[in-house]
Amino acid sequence: DLEEVPTKENYIAGFRHTHASLLFEAGATIKEVQTRLGHSSSKTTLDIYTHVTPVSYTHLRAHETELHL
């Protein structure tokens, strides 16, 4: 299956996604990540790169506990 063959573009996209995810986990703002990735709109950054990772979920649960949610 040709979709499974690694390509330079796949590797670059993977690195960008990992980089963005790590920035968000480290507390970077949407605007900071948008600028770093060169997106003209924060909507692009939000639509593509924000998702719940194990680390972000742990942070969310900790904040919920702090706020008694």
CSV table of C-alpha atoms in Angstrom, one decimal:
chain,number,residue,atom,x,y,z
A,1,ASP,CA,0.0,0.0,0.0
A,2,LEU,CA,1.6,3.3,-1.1
A,3,GLU,CA,0.0,5.3,1.7
A,4,GLU,CA,2.2,3.5,4.2
A,5,VAL,CA,5.5,4.3,2.4
A,6,PRO,CA,7.4,6.9,4.4
A,7,THR,CA,8.1,10.1,2.5
A,8,LYS,CA,9.9,13.3,3.3
A,9,GLU,CA,6.6,15.1,3.5
A,10,ASN,CA,5.3,12.6,6.1
A,11,TYR,CA,8.4,13.1,8.2
A,12,ILE,CA,8.1,16.8,8.1
A,13,ALA,CA,4.4,16.8,9.0
A,14,GLY,CA,5.2,14.4,11.9
A,15,PHE,CA,7.9,16.7,13.2
A,16,ARG,CA,5.6,19.8,12.9
A,17,HIS,CA,2.8,18.0,14.7
A,18,THR,CA,5.1,16.8,17.5
A,19,HIS,CA,6.7,20.2,17.8
A,20,ALA,CA,3.3,21.9,18.1
A,21,SER,CA,2.0,19.4,20.6
A,22,LEU,CA,5.1,19.8,22.8
A,23,LEU,CA,4.7,23.6,22.6
A,24,PHE,CA,1.1,23.3,23.8
A,25,GLU,CA,2.1,20.9,26.6
A,26,ALA,CA,4.8,23.3,27.7
A,27,GLY,CA,2.2,26.1,28.1
A,28,ALA,CA,2.7,28.0,24.8
A,29,THR,CA,-0.3,30.1,23.8
A,30,ILE,CA,-2.3,29.6,20.5
A,31,LYS,CA,-0.7,32.8,19.2
A,32,GLU,CA,2.8,31.6,20.0
A,33,VAL,CA,2.3,28.3,18.3
A,34,GLN,CA,0.6,30.0,15.3
A,35,THR,CA,3.5,32.3,14.8
A,36,ARG,CA,6.1,29.5,15.2
A,37,LEU,CA,4.3,27.4,12.6
A,38,GLY,CA,3.7,30.3,10.2
A,39,HIS,CA,0.0,30.0,10.1
A,40,SER,CA,-1.9,33.1,9.0
A,41,SER,CA,-4.9,32.2,11.2
A,42,SER,CA,-5.1,30.8,14.7
A,43,LYS,CA,-8.1,28.7,13.4
A,44,THR,CA,-5.7,26.7,11.3
A,45,THR,CA,-3.5,26.0,14.4
A,46,LEU,CA,-6.5,25.0,16.5
A,47,ASP,CA,-8.1,22.8,13.8
A,48,ILE,CA,-4.9,20.9,13.1
A,49,TYR,CA,-2.7,20.8,16.2
A,50,THR,CA,-4.9,20.9,19.3
A,51,HIS,CA,-5.9,17.6,20.7
A,52,VAL,CA,-5.8,15.9,24.1
A,53,THR,CA,-2.5,14.3,24.8
A,54,PRO,CA,-1.8,12.2,27.9
A,55,VAL,CA,0.2,15.1,29.4
A,56,SER,CA,-2.5,17.7,28.6
A,57,TYR,CA,-5.2,15.5,30.0
A,58,THR,CA,-3.2,15.1,33.3
A,59,HIS,CA,-2.9,18.9,33.5
A,60,LEU,CA,-6.6,19.3,32.9
A,61,ARG,CA,-7.5,16.8,35.6
A,62,ALA,CA,-5.1,18.6,38.0
A,63,HIS,CA,-6.8,21.9,37.3
A,64,GLU,CA,-10.2,20.4,37.7
A,65,THR,CA,-9.2,19.1,41.1
A,66,GLU,CA,-7.8,22.5,42.1
A,67,LEU,CA,-11.0,24.2,41.1
A,68,HIS,CA,-13.2,21.4,42.7
A,69,LEU,CA,-14.9,20.6,39.4
